[in-house]
mmCIF file of C-alpha atoms in Angstrom:
data_model
loop_
_atom_site.group_PDB
_atom_site.id
_atom_site.type_symbol
_atom_site.label_atom_id
_atom_site.label_comp_id
_atom_site.label_asym_id
_atom_site.label_seq_id
_atom_site.Cartn_x
_atom_site.Cartn_y
_atom_site.Cartn_z
ATOM 1 C CA UNK B 1 0.197 -0.123 -0.046
ATOM 2 C CA UNK B 2 3.018 2.315 0.751
ATOM 3 C CA UNK B 3 4.186 2.100 -2.586
ATOM 4 C CA UNK B 4 0.937 2.453 -4.393
ATOM 5 C CA UNK B 5 -0.277 5.312 -2.521
ATOM 6 C CA UNK B 6 3.327 6.673 -3.113
ATOM 7 C CA UNK B 7 2.237 9.040 -6.919
ATOM 8 C CA UNK B 8 -0.529 9.657 -4.898
ATOM 9 C CA UNK B 9 1.269 11.763 -2.185
ATOM 10 C CA UNK B 10 3.616 12.735 -5.017
ATOM 11 C CA UNK B 11 0.993 13.646 -7.476
ATOM 12 C CA UNK B 12 -1.002 15.880 -4.577
ATOM 13 C CA UNK B 13 2.747 17.304 -3.134
ATOM 14 C CA UNK B 14 3.517 19.087 -6.979
ATOM 15 C CA UNK B 15 -0.069 19.994 -7.477
ATOM 16 C CA UNK B 16 0.369 22.371 -4.015
ATOM 17 C CA UNK B 17 3.414 23.517 -5.362
ATOM 18 C CA UNK B 18 2.481 24.647 -8.725
ATOM 19 C CA UNK B 19 -0.757 26.425 -8.249
ATOM 20 C CA UNK B 20 1.031 29.298 -6.175
ATOM 21 C CA UNK B 21 4.015 29.326 -8.551
ATOM 22 C CA UNK B 22 1.484 30.156 -11.378
ATOM 23 C CA UNK B 23 -0.916 32.090 -9.542
ATOM 24 C CA UNK B 24 2.367 34.126 -8.803
ATOM 25 C CA UNK B 25 3.174 33.958 -12.348
ATOM 26 C CA UNK B 26 -0.340 34.904 -13.886
ATOM 27 C CA UNK B 27 -0.584 38.383 -11.439
ATOM 28 C CA UNK B 28 2.697 39.345 -12.133
ATOM 29 C CA UNK B 29 2.368 38.745 -15.547
ATOM 30 C CA UNK B 30 -0.648 41.172 -15.685
ATOM 31 C CA UNK B 31 0.519 43.440 -13.557
ATOM 32 C CA UNK B 32 3.164 44.403 -16.080
ATOM 33 C CA UNK B 33 1.144 44.207 -18.826
ATOM 34 C CA UNK B 34 -0.889 46.413 -17.229
ATOM 35 C CA UNK B 35 2.418 48.462 -16.451
ATOM 36 C CA UNK B 36 3.017 48.407 -20.416
ATOM 37 C CA UNK B 37 -0.696 49.555 -21.373
ATOM 38 C CA UNK B 38 -0.444 52.178 -19.218
ATOM 39 C CA UNK B 39 2.329 54.148 -20.246
ATOM 40 C CA UNK B 40 2.116 52.577 -24.061
ATOM 41 C CA UNK B 41 2.176 56.469 -25.321
ATOM 42 C CA UNK B 42 5.055 57.362 -23.402
ATOM 43 C CA UNK B 43 7.310 55.011 -25.891
ATOM 44 C CA UNK B 44 8.454 57.447 -28.444
ATOM 45 C CA UNK B 45 8.141 56.332 -31.968
ATOM 46 C CA UNK B 46 10.906 56.979 -34.584
ATOM 47 C CA UNK B 47 10.574 58.644 -38.440
ATOM 48 C CA UNK B 48 10.583 56.552 -41.412
ATOM 49 C CA UNK B 49 14.007 57.401 -43.036
ATOM 50 C CA UNK B 50 15.200 55.783 -45.976
ATOM 51 C CA UNK B 51 18.009 54.821 -45.571
ATOM 52 C CA UNK B 52 17.282 53.101 -42.467
ATOM 53 C CA UNK B 53 15.998 48.927 -41.511
ATOM 54 C CA UNK B 54 13.495 47.446 -39.335
ATOM 55 C CA UNK B 55 16.551 47.449 -36.633
ATOM 56 C CA UNK B 56 15.752 50.641 -35.634
ATOM 57 C CA UNK B 57 13.127 50.002 -33.935
ATOM 58 C CA UNK B 58 15.281 48.950 -31.370
ATOM 59 C CA UNK B 59 16.089 53.254 -30.759
ATOM 60 C CA UNK B 60 12.641 53.834 -29.861
ATOM 61 C CA UNK B 61 12.715 54.713 -25.352
ATOM 62 C CA UNK B 62 11.980 51.693 -24.671
ATOM 63 C CA UNK B 63 9.626 51.315 -21.000
ATOM 64 C CA UNK B 64 11.789 49.566 -18.861
ATOM 65 C CA UNK B 65 12.351 48.527 -14.829
ATOM 66 C CA UNK B 66 15.170 50.913 -14.906
ATOM 67 C CA UNK B 67 13.097 53.665 -14.052
ATOM 68 C CA UNK B 68 13.639 57.134 -14.745
ATOM 69 C CA UNK B 69 17.671 57.938 -15.951
ATOM 70 C CA UNK B 70 17.692 54.651 -15.097
ATOM 71 C CA UNK B 71 18.369 55.684 -11.532
ATOM 72 C CA UNK B 72 17.226 51.241 -10.526
ATOM 73 C CA UNK B 73 19.749 49.787 -11.759
ATOM 74 C CA UNK B 74 22.167 52.471 -9.975
ATOM 75 C CA UNK B 75 23.903 52.502 -7.152
ATOM 76 C CA UNK B 76 21.829 54.839 -4.605
ATOM 77 C CA UNK B 77 19.662 55.202 -7.127
ATOM 78 C CA UNK B 78 21.933 58.026 -9.084
ATOM 79 C CA UNK B 79 20.853 59.894 -12.253
ATOM 80 C CA UNK B 80 23.330 59.891 -14.533
ATOM 81 C CA UNK B 81 23.245 61.599 -17.940
ATOM 82 C CA UNK B 82 21.404 58.905 -20.518
ATOM 83 C CA UNK B 83 22.908 61.036 -23.710
ATOM 84 C CA UNK B 84 25.814 62.268 -24.332
ATOM 85 C CA UNK B 85 27.447 64.310 -26.868
ATOM 86 C CA UNK B 86 31.027 63.600 -26.527
ATOM 87 C CA UNK B 87 32.213 66.376 -29.486
ATOM 88 C CA UNK B 88 33.740 67.579 -31.013
ATOM 89 C CA UNK B 89 34.562 70.919 -30.296
ATOM 90 C CA UNK B 90 33.790 73.626 -33.261
ATOM 91 C CA UNK B 91 31.538 71.092 -34.901
ATOM 92 C CA UNK B 92 27.718 72.369 -33.825
ATOM 93 C CA UNK B 93 27.551 70.710 -30.340
ATOM 94 C CA UNK B 94 26.004 73.779 -29.067
ATOM 95 C CA UNK B 95 23.344 74.719 -31.189
ATOM 96 C CA UNK B 96 22.584 70.832 -31.630
ATOM 97 C CA UNK B 97 22.454 70.758 -27.546
ATOM 98 C CA UNK B 98 20.388 73.887 -27.659
ATOM 99 C CA UNK B 99 17.306 72.474 -29.677
ATOM 100 C CA UNK B 100 17.545 69.454 -28.432
ATOM 101 C CA UNK B 101 16.099 71.218 -25.474
ATOM 102 C CA UNK B 102 14.077 73.836 -26.641
ATOM 103 C CA UNK B 103 12.557 71.199 -29.452
ATOM 104 C CA UNK B 104 13.402 67.987 -28.286
ATOM 105 C CA UNK B 105 12.474 68.391 -24.554
ATOM 106 C CA UNK B 106 16.233 66.946 -23.315
ATOM 107 C CA UNK B 107 16.615 67.708 -19.578
ATOM 108 C CA UNK B 108 20.223 69.877 -19.317
ATOM 109 C CA UNK B 109 22.578 70.515 -16.662
ATOM 110 C CA UNK B 110 21.805 72.269 -12.799
ATOM 111 C CA UNK B 111 24.481 74.777 -12.987
ATOM 112 C CA UNK B 112 25.906 74.922 -9.649
ATOM 113 C CA UNK B 113 26.563 78.370 -7.807
ATOM 114 C CA UNK B 114 29.848 79.147 -8.841
ATOM 115 C CA UNK B 115 29.898 77.937 -12.111
ATOM 116 C CA UNK B 116 29.386 80.036 -15.374
ATOM 117 C CA UNK B 117 26.021 79.196 -17.614
ATOM 118 C CA UNK B 118 27.377 77.220 -20.405
ATOM 119 C CA UNK B 119 27.992 74.726 -17.815
ATOM 120 C CA UNK B 120 24.150 73.835 -18.340
ATOM 121 C CA UNK B 121 25.367 72.688 -21.566
ATOM 122 C CA UNK B 122 28.487 71.386 -20.507
ATOM 123 C CA UNK B 123 29.404 69.618 -17.000
ATOM 124 C CA UNK B 124 33.348 69.342 -17.459
ATOM 125 C CA UNK B 125 32.906 66.169 -15.300
ATOM 126 C CA UNK B 126 35.115 64.212 -17.717
ATOM 127 C CA UNK B 127 37.445 67.045 -18.796
ATOM 128 C CA UNK B 128 37.616 68.138 -14.981
ATOM 129 C CA UNK B 129 41.428 65.968 -14.880
ATOM 130 C CA UNK B 130 42.809 68.993 -16.894
ATOM 131 C CA UNK B 131 42.442 71.585 -13.991
ATOM 132 C CA UNK B 132 41.204 69.581 -10.649
ATOM 133 C CA UNK B 133 44.253 67.452 -8.571
ATOM 134 C CA UNK B 134 43.640 64.122 -7.364
ATOM 135 C CA UNK B 135 40.699 63.660 -9.706
ATOM 136 C CA UNK B 136 39.133 59.926 -10.137
ATOM 137 C CA UNK B 137 36.331 58.814 -11.549
ATOM 138 C CA UNK B 138 34.764 55.727 -9.393
ATOM 139 C CA UNK B 139 31.383 56.194 -6.909
ATOM 140 C CA UNK B 140 32.291 58.658 -5.082
ATOM 141 C CA UNK B 141 32.652 60.838 -7.393
ATOM 142 C CA UNK B 142 30.222 60.114 -9.854
ATOM 143 C CA UNK B 143 27.518 61.033 -7.141
ATOM 144 C CA UNK B 144 28.299 64.309 -7.733
ATOM 145 C CA UNK B 145 28.434 64.919 -10.721
ATOM 146 C CA UNK B 146 24.641 62.540 -11.210
ATOM 147 C CA UNK B 147 23.554 65.565 -8.964
ATOM 148 C CA UNK B 148 23.554 67.551 -12.068
ATOM 149 C CA UNK B 149 21.031 65.632 -13.314
ATOM 150 C CA UNK B 150 18.629 65.123 -9.984
ATOM 151 C CA UNK B 151 15.858 67.562 -10.837
ATOM 152 C CA UNK B 152 15.127 65.817 -14.596
ATOM 153 C CA UNK B 153 13.645 62.823 -12.346
ATOM 154 C CA UNK B 154 12.375 65.413 -10.233
ATOM 155 C CA UNK B 155 8.858 65.157 -10.907
ATOM 156 C CA UNK B 156 8.219 61.652 -11.876
ATOM 157 C CA UNK B 157 6.002 59.919 -9.952
ATOM 158 C CA UNK B 158 6.084 56.438 -12.148
ATOM 159 C CA UNK B 159 8.896 53.743 -12.203
ATOM 160 C CA UNK B 160 9.057 54.221 -16.187
ATOM 161 C CA UNK B 161 10.046 56.746 -17.593
ATOM 162 C CA UNK B 162 11.263 58.293 -20.792
ATOM 163 C CA UNK B 163 13.411 61.076 -19.363
ATOM 164 C CA UNK B 164 16.531 61.954 -22.020
ATOM 165 C CA UNK B 165 19.839 64.126 -19.833
ATOM 166 C CA UNK B 166 22.618 65.402 -22.206
ATOM 167 C CA UNK B 167 26.083 65.940 -20.679
ATOM 168 C CA UNK B 168 27.102 67.882 -24.527
ATOM 169 C CA UNK B 169 31.007 68.836 -23.193
ATOM 170 C CA UNK B 170 32.686 67.959 -26.313
ATOM 171 C CA UNK B 171 35.918 67.211 -24.602
ATOM 172 C CA UNK B 172 34.803 64.399 -23.369
ATOM 173 C CA UNK B 173 35.574 62.590 -26.765
ATOM 174 C CA UNK B 174 38.972 62.489 -25.309
ATOM 175 C CA UNK B 175 38.096 60.195 -22.687
ATOM 176 C CA UNK B 176 36.130 56.987 -23.178
ATOM 177 C CA UNK B 177 37.657 54.771 -20.114
ATOM 178 C CA UNK B 178 36.582 58.000 -17.567
ATOM 179 C CA UNK B 179 33.343 58.065 -18.597
ATOM 180 C CA UNK B 180 33.096 53.790 -18.776
ATOM 181 C CA UNK B 181 34.233 53.737 -15.305
ATOM 182 C CA UNK B 182 32.262 56.506 -13.904
ATOM 183 C CA UNK B 183 29.160 54.348 -15.210
ATOM 184 C CA UNK B 184 30.696 51.101 -14.519
ATOM 185 C CA UNK B 185 30.881 52.499 -10.298
ATOM 186 C CA UNK B 186 27.272 53.273 -10.518
ATOM 187 C CA UNK B 187 26.572 49.410 -11.813
ATOM 188 C CA UNK B 188 29.072 46.636 -11.959
ATOM 189 C CA UNK B 189 27.197 44.342 -14.034
ATOM 190 C CA UNK B 190 27.200 46.874 -16.754
ATOM 191 C CA UNK B 191 23.629 47.704 -18.099
ATOM 192 C CA UNK B 192 23.925 51.512 -16.994
ATOM 193 C CA UNK B 193 26.757 51.600 -19.738
ATOM 194 C CA UNK B 194 24.597 49.620 -22.208
ATOM 195 C CA UNK B 195 21.673 52.295 -22.273
ATOM 196 C CA UNK B 196 23.765 55.587 -22.922
ATOM 197 C CA UNK B 197 23.725 57.372 -26.344
ATOM 198 C CA UNK B 198 26.612 58.810 -27.284
ATOM 199 C CA UNK B 199 26.691 61.558 -30.149
ATOM 200 C CA UNK B 200 29.351 62.740 -32.133
ATOM 201 C CA UNK B 201 30.290 65.668 -35.102
ATOM 202 C CA UNK B 202 33.116 65.258 -37.240
ATOM 203 C CA UNK B 203 34.352 68.197 -39.100
ATOM 204 C CA UNK B 204 36.828 68.684 -41.812
ATOM 205 C CA UNK B 205 39.889 69.177 -39.613
ATOM 206 C CA UNK B 206 41.273 71.947 -41.132
ATOM 207 C CA UNK B 207 38.717 73.937 -41.344
ATOM 208 C CA UNK B 208 38.083 72.646 -37.639
ATOM 209 C CA UNK B 209 42.141 74.082 -36.720
ATOM 210 C CA UNK B 210 40.748 77.236 -38.429
ATOM 211 C CA UNK B 211 37.898 78.072 -36.466
ATOM 212 C CA UNK B 212 39.781 76.775 -33.018
ATOM 213 C CA UNK B 213 42.090 79.580 -33.514
ATOM 214 C CA UNK B 214 39.674 82.425 -34.134
ATOM 215 C CA UNK B 215 38.406 81.841 -30.299
ATOM 216 C CA UNK B 216 40.634 81.459 -28.700
ATOM 217 C CA UNK B 217 41.832 84.813 -30.616
ATOM 218 C CA UNK B 218 39.013 86.327 -30.188
ATOM 219 C CA UNK B 219 38.905 85.683 -26.622
ATOM 220 C CA UNK B 220 41.983 86.530 -26.098
ATOM 221 C CA UNK B 221 41.923 90.255 -27.360
ATOM 222 C CA UNK B 222 38.897 90.180 -25.305
ATOM 223 C CA UNK B 223 41.190 89.580 -22.733
ATOM 224 C CA UNK B 224 43.175 92.625 -24.464
ATOM 225 C CA UNK B 225 40.942 95.148 -24.425
ATOM 226 C CA UNK B 226 38.762 94.544 -21.432
ATOM 227 C CA UNK B 227 40.375 93.057 -18.761
ATOM 228 C CA UNK B 228 40.297 89.664 -17.108
ATOM 229 C CA UNK B 229 37.137 90.263 -14.814
ATOM 230 C CA UNK B 230 33.244 90.772 -16.749
ATOM 231 C CA UNK B 231 29.858 89.962 -15.755
ATOM 232 C CA UNK B 232 27.234 88.659 -17.269
ATOM 233 C CA UNK B 233 22.953 89.038 -17.437
ATOM 234 C CA UNK B 234 22.565 87.108 -14.488
ATOM 235 C CA UNK B 235 24.712 89.160 -12.640
ATOM 236 C CA UNK B 236 27.757 86.419 -12.627
ATOM 237 C CA UNK B 237 30.671 87.715 -12.213
ATOM 238 C CA UNK B 238 33.680 85.395 -14.636
ATOM 239 C CA UNK B 239 36.700 85.948 -15.642
ATOM 240 C CA UNK B 240 38.450 86.083 -19.390
ATOM 241 C CA UNK B 241 42.165 84.686 -20.061
ATOM 242 C CA UNK B 242 44.472 84.872 -22.734
ATOM 243 C CA UNK B 243 46.109 81.431 -24.091
ATOM 244 C CA UNK B 244 49.030 80.631 -24.312
ATOM 245 C CA UNK B 245 47.994 78.912 -27.299
ATOM 246 C CA UNK B 246 47.449 81.730 -29.050
ATOM 247 C CA UNK B 247 49.630 84.340 -27.569
ATOM 248 C CA UNK B 248 53.177 84.802 -27.730
ATOM 249 C CA UNK B 249 54.418 86.040 -24.811
ATOM 250 C CA UNK B 250 57.624 86.345 -25.704
ATOM 251 C CA UNK B 251 56.985 88.965 -28.916
ATOM 252 C CA UNK B 252 53.857 90.717 -26.395
ATOM 253 C CA UNK B 253 51.411 89.751 -29.956
ATOM 254 C CA UNK B 254 49.026 87.470 -31.169
ATOM 255 C CA UNK B 255 50.620 84.801 -32.973
ATOM 256 C CA UNK B 256 49.285 83.908 -36.574
ATOM 257 C CA UNK B 257 47.004 81.071 -37.843
ATOM 258 C CA UNK B 258 50.629 79.590 -39.283
ATOM 259 C CA UNK B 259 52.464 79.635 -36.119
ATOM 260 C CA UNK B 260 49.066 78.874 -33.982
ATOM 261 C CA UNK B 261 49.360 75.111 -36.471
ATOM 262 C CA UNK B 262 53.125 74.644 -36.195
ATOM 263 C CA UNK B 263 53.209 75.093 -31.852
ATOM 264 C CA UNK B 264 49.536 73.544 -31.493
ATOM 265 C CA UNK B 265 48.212 71.480 -34.039
ATOM 266 C CA UNK B 266 51.087 69.744 -34.857
ATOM 267 C CA UNK B 267 52.439 69.515 -31.886
ATOM 268 C CA UNK B 268 49.805 67.663 -30.771
ATOM 269 C CA UNK B 269 49.092 65.168 -33.737
ATOM 270 C CA UNK B 270 50.539 62.170 -32.068
ATOM 271 C CA UNK B 271 48.166 59.731 -30.412
ATOM 272 C CA UNK B 272 48.733 59.329 -26.500
ATOM 273 C CA UNK B 273 46.692 56.738 -24.670
ATOM 274 C CA UNK B 274 44.157 57.624 -22.322
ATOM 275 C CA UNK B 275 45.257 57.127 -18.681
ATOM 276 C CA UNK B 276 43.534 54.980 -16.095
ATOM 277 C CA UNK B 277 39.933 56.553 -15.154
ATOM 278 C CA UNK B 278 41.115 55.441 -11.046
ATOM 279 C CA UNK B 279 44.552 56.766 -11.258
ATOM 280 C CA UNK B 280 45.396 60.622 -10.502
ATOM 281 C CA UNK B 281 43.961 61.408 -13.718
ATOM 282 C CA UNK B 282 46.911 64.015 -15.857
ATOM 283 C CA UNK B 283 45.611 65.979 -19.029
ATOM 284 C CA UNK B 284 45.731 63.937 -22.232
ATOM 285 C CA UNK B 285 47.045 66.852 -24.856
ATOM 286 C CA UNK B 286 45.453 65.794 -28.233
ATOM 287 C CA UNK B 287 44.411 67.281 -31.642
ATOM 288 C CA UNK B 288 40.878 66.335 -31.690
ATOM 289 C CA UNK B 289 41.200 66.121 -35.468
ATOM 290 C CA UNK B 290 42.539 62.223 -34.923
ATOM 291 C CA UNK B 291 39.548 61.489 -35.538
ATOM 292 C CA UNK B 292 39.837 57.884 -36.294
ATOM 293 C CA UNK B 293 42.550 57.178 -33.226
ATOM 294 C CA UNK B 294 39.064 58.185 -30.644
ATOM 295 C CA UNK B 295 36.239 56.511 -32.306
ATOM 296 C CA UNK B 296 38.761 53.409 -32.272
ATOM 297 C CA UNK B 297 38.543 53.408 -28.569
ATOM 298 C CA UNK B 298 35.124 54.719 -28.607
ATOM 299 C CA UNK B 299 34.205 51.472 -30.621
ATOM 300 C CA UNK B 300 36.251 49.407 -28.418
ATOM 301 C CA UNK B 301 34.096 50.288 -25.125
ATOM 302 C CA UNK B 302 31.055 50.757 -25.996
ATOM 303 C CA UNK B 303 29.102 48.676 -28.279
ATOM 304 C CA UNK B 304 28.840 50.471 -31.325
ATOM 305 C CA UNK B 305 25.599 50.625 -31.981
ATOM 306 C CA UNK B 306 24.997 53.237 -29.140
ATOM 307 C CA UNK B 307 27.267 55.871 -30.749
ATOM 308 C CA UNK B 308 26.268 57.714 -33.718
ATOM 309 C CA UNK B 309 28.544 59.635 -35.867
ATOM 310 C CA UNK B 310 27.416 62.606 -37.598
ATOM 311 C CA UNK B 311 28.823 65.108 -40.331
ATOM 312 C CA UNK B 312 28.799 68.794 -39.220
ATOM 313 C CA UNK B 313 28.896 69.680 -43.355
ATOM 314 C CA UNK B 314 25.167 67.658 -43.797
ATOM 315 C CA UNK B 315 24.568 69.961 -40.519
ATOM 316 C CA UNK B 316 25.058 73.135 -42.779
ATOM 317 C CA UNK B 317 24.187 72.107 -45.831
ATOM 318 C CA UNK B 318 20.814 69.519 -45.193
ATOM 319 C CA UNK B 319 19.983 70.358 -41.432
ATOM 320 C CA UNK B 320 16.545 68.759 -41.873
ATOM 321 C CA UNK B 321 17.925 64.696 -43.145
ATOM 322 C CA UNK B 322 21.122 65.897 -39.638
ATOM 323 C CA UNK B 323 18.580 66.613 -37.397
ATOM 324 C CA UNK B 324 16.548 63.334 -38.339
ATOM 325 C CA UNK B 325 18.912 61.177 -37.664
ATOM 326 C CA UNK B 326 19.694 62.301 -34.206
ATOM 327 C CA UNK B 327 15.887 62.538 -33.113
ATOM 328 C CA UNK B 328 15.466 58.623 -35.204
ATOM 329 C CA UNK B 329 18.701 57.754 -32.831
ATOM 330 C CA UNK B 330 17.221 59.446 -29.447
ATOM 331 C CA UNK B 331 13.508 58.016 -30.381
ATOM 332 C CA UNK B 332 11.619 61.026 -30.025
ATOM 333 C CA UNK B 333 8.410 62.320 -31.488
ATOM 334 C CA UNK B 334 7.915 62.465 -35.378
ATOM 335 C CA UNK B 335 6.131 66.222 -35.108
ATOM 336 C CA UNK B 336 8.747 67.902 -35.087
ATOM 337 C CA UNK B 337 7.548 71.491 -37.577
ATOM 338 C CA UNK B 338 10.656 73.691 -37.118
ATOM 339 C CA UNK B 339 14.355 72.092 -38.136
ATOM 340 C CA UNK B 340 15.651 75.340 -37.364
ATOM 341 C CA UNK B 341 18.916 76.121 -34.727
ATOM 342 C CA UNK B 342 20.153 78.791 -34.108
ATOM 343 C CA UNK B 343 23.590 79.045 -35.113
ATOM 344 C CA UNK B 344 26.331 80.346 -31.650
ATOM 345 C CA UNK B 345 29.810 80.699 -31.113
ATOM 346 C CA UNK B 346 29.659 83.246 -35.006
ATOM 347 C CA UNK B 347 32.145 85.522 -32.276
ATOM 348 C CA UNK B 348 33.702 88.247 -35.181
ATOM 349 C CA UNK B 349 35.279 91.083 -33.852
ATOM 350 C CA UNK B 350 36.591 91.960 -37.755
ATOM 351 C CA UNK B 351 40.066 90.439 -37.366
ATOM 352 C CA UNK B 352 38.622 86.398 -37.374
ATOM 353 C CA UNK B 353 40.556 85.142 -40.318
ATOM 354 C CA UNK B 354 38.518 83.778 -43.094
ATOM 355 C CA UNK B 355 40.380 81.814 -45.420
ATOM 356 C CA UNK B 356 44.228 80.172 -44.598
ATOM 357 C CA UNK B 357 47.172 80.509 -46.818
ATOM 358 C CA UNK B 358 47.421 77.112 -49.125
ATOM 359 C CA UNK B 359 51.092 76.693 -48.086
ATOM 360 C CA UNK B 360 49.756 75.879 -44.451
ATOM 361 C CA UNK B 361 46.509 74.259 -45.944
ATOM 362 C CA UNK B 362 48.887 71.695 -47.637
ATOM 363 C CA UNK B 363 51.315 71.080 -44.093
ATOM 364 C CA UNK B 364 48.378 70.312 -42.680
ATOM 365 C CA UNK B 365 47.380 67.739 -45.311
ATOM 366 C CA UNK B 366 50.415 66.144 -44.709
ATOM 367 C CA UNK B 367 48.828 65.758 -41.343
ATOM 368 C CA UNK B 368 44.612 65.154 -41.843
ATOM 369 C CA UNK B 369 44.356 63.393 -45.549
ATOM 370 C CA UNK B 370 45.712 59.802 -44.420
ATOM 371 C CA UNK B 371 43.933 60.296 -40.626
ATOM 372 C CA UNK B 372 40.731 61.237 -43.117
ATOM 373 C CA UNK B 373 41.368 58.233 -45.179
ATOM 374 C CA UNK B 374 42.281 56.341 -41.616
ATOM 375 C CA UNK B 375 38.293 57.483 -40.609
ATOM 376 C CA UNK B 376 36.302 56.653 -43.611
ATOM 377 C CA UNK B 377 38.099 52.974 -43.416
ATOM 378 C CA UNK B 378 36.605 53.023 -40.012
ATOM 379 C CA UNK B 379 33.305 53.968 -40.393
ATOM 380 C CA UNK B 380 32.608 51.393 -43.566
ATOM 381 C CA UNK B 381 34.252 48.199 -41.161
ATOM 382 C CA UNK B 382 32.333 49.317 -38.280
ATOM 383 C CA UNK B 383 29.219 50.507 -39.657
ATOM 384 C CA UNK B 384 26.286 51.372 -36.666
ATOM 385 C CA UNK B 385 23.240 52.467 -35.716
ATOM 386 C CA UNK B 386 20.688 51.874 -39.052
ATOM 387 C CA UNK B 387 20.158 56.121 -39.408
ATOM 388 C CA UNK B 388 23.483 57.102 -39.593
ATOM 389 C CA UNK B 389 24.413 58.189 -42.717
ATOM 390 C CA UNK B 390 26.802 55.505 -45.009
ATOM 391 C CA UNK B 391 29.039 56.297 -45.994
ATOM 392 C CA UNK B 392 29.727 58.958 -44.796
ATOM 393 C CA UNK B 393 29.961 62.336 -46.236
ATOM 394 C CA UNK B 394 33.831 62.786 -47.185
ATOM 395 C CA UNK B 395 35.531 66.004 -45.733
ATOM 396 C CA UNK B 396 35.476 69.176 -48.192
ATOM 397 C CA UNK B 397 38.570 71.465 -48.082
ATOM 398 C CA UNK B 398 38.356 74.764 -47.426
ATOM 399 C CA UNK B 399 39.826 77.686 -49.919
ATOM 400 C CA UNK B 400 42.924 78.699 -49.782
ATOM 401 C CA UNK B 401 44.457 81.651 -50.119
ATOM 402 C CA UNK B 402 48.325 82.647 -52.204
ATOM 403 C CA UNK B 403 50.379 84.092 -49.665
ATOM 404 C CA UNK B 404 51.344 88.061 -51.183
ATOM 405 C CA UNK B 405 55.055 88.376 -51.741
#
C-alpha cells in the first residue's frame, strides 16, 4: 500500500507546489502588462527614413524597470545622464544641444553656484583632470556628477520614464575610459553603461583648426581690451583668459595662424593613450582631429550601436536630414515642425581669419589626409546604428589663399 499510495502523495505535493507558482506568474504577468498598457503612449515613435531598416525600432525609448534615467539600476538610485554629446569642439555641438533642449525637451545639467552659465550645456565632469588634482572616476565622484541631473527626475513619480538627460561637453571625446569607469562604478553589472547613447559630430579638420584658432584669438583680444573680469546678464562674475596657444609671450603679440599650426596643431598630432581613470588624472593633450584614433577607443569600450557619428557638413548643407538622424537615434517624437538651429559661437570682431594660406593648408594636408582616409575605412568596417549616414560624407577642404610676396 505504501508503494501504491506514494504516487498519490507525490502528485498532491506537486499540485500544492505548482498552483501557487502558476498564480504568482499569472498575476505578476498581468500586472506587468497593465503597466505596459498604462504607459504605452510614453514610447516615442521613430521617423521613417529611407536609409534605415526595421532594426531602427530598437532606438525608440523602451520603457523598462530601470526607472527615470535608469536610476533603479544605479547604486543609491543616483541619476547619470543617458545621452552624451561627446564632441567635437567647433563642430556645432552648442547649436544641437540648444535645439534638443528647446525642441526635443531634453533635460540639461543644473548649473551649480559660482559656475558659468555654459555649464548647463556642458558639465565638464570628464575633463576635470585638466584642472583638478586627485580627481578619480569612482562612485563618490560619480555622485557629485549625478546631482547635476537629479532635477530631471524630480517630478517623475512612476517607475517607468522616457526622460532624456544630456551632457554636451565636447572634450568628453578624449575620455572614453573615464566615462565607462564612471558608469560601471554606479552599476558594476555594466547594464547602465549599455543604455547610454553617444553622439559625435565630425568636422573637416583643417576648418576645425581655423575655427579653434579664431575662437582662442577672439577671447584673447577681449582679455587684452577689457581685462580678465566680466559680469554676465545674470550678474554673475567670470574671468577671461588669453591662451598661450595663441599668445606669443616673448614678442607680446597674437600668434598668426601659421604659428598656431606649428606650436599647437602639429605639436599635438600624435596619438596619446588615455590614462587610467582610477588613478590621479593627468592631462591628455591630443589634437581633436585624430578622429579615427578616438573612435577606435570608443568602439572598443562601448557597443558600436550606441554611438551615432554625424557630419558637420550635413548639418550645414541638409539640416533636416541631420536632425532627423538625431531624433531617430534618440527615439524622439516625429511631430517636429521646426528644423531651424540657432547658430552660435559666431564671434567676429573684424579680425577673424577667413581663409588660410595655401602653404599652411599643404602642411596640414600631410597630417590630416591619411587620418581622414583612416576614418572613412573605420566607419565602413564598423557601421553604426541604421540611421547613421552611409557612406560617411567625405570632408571638403576649405578654400585657401596664395601668400602675397
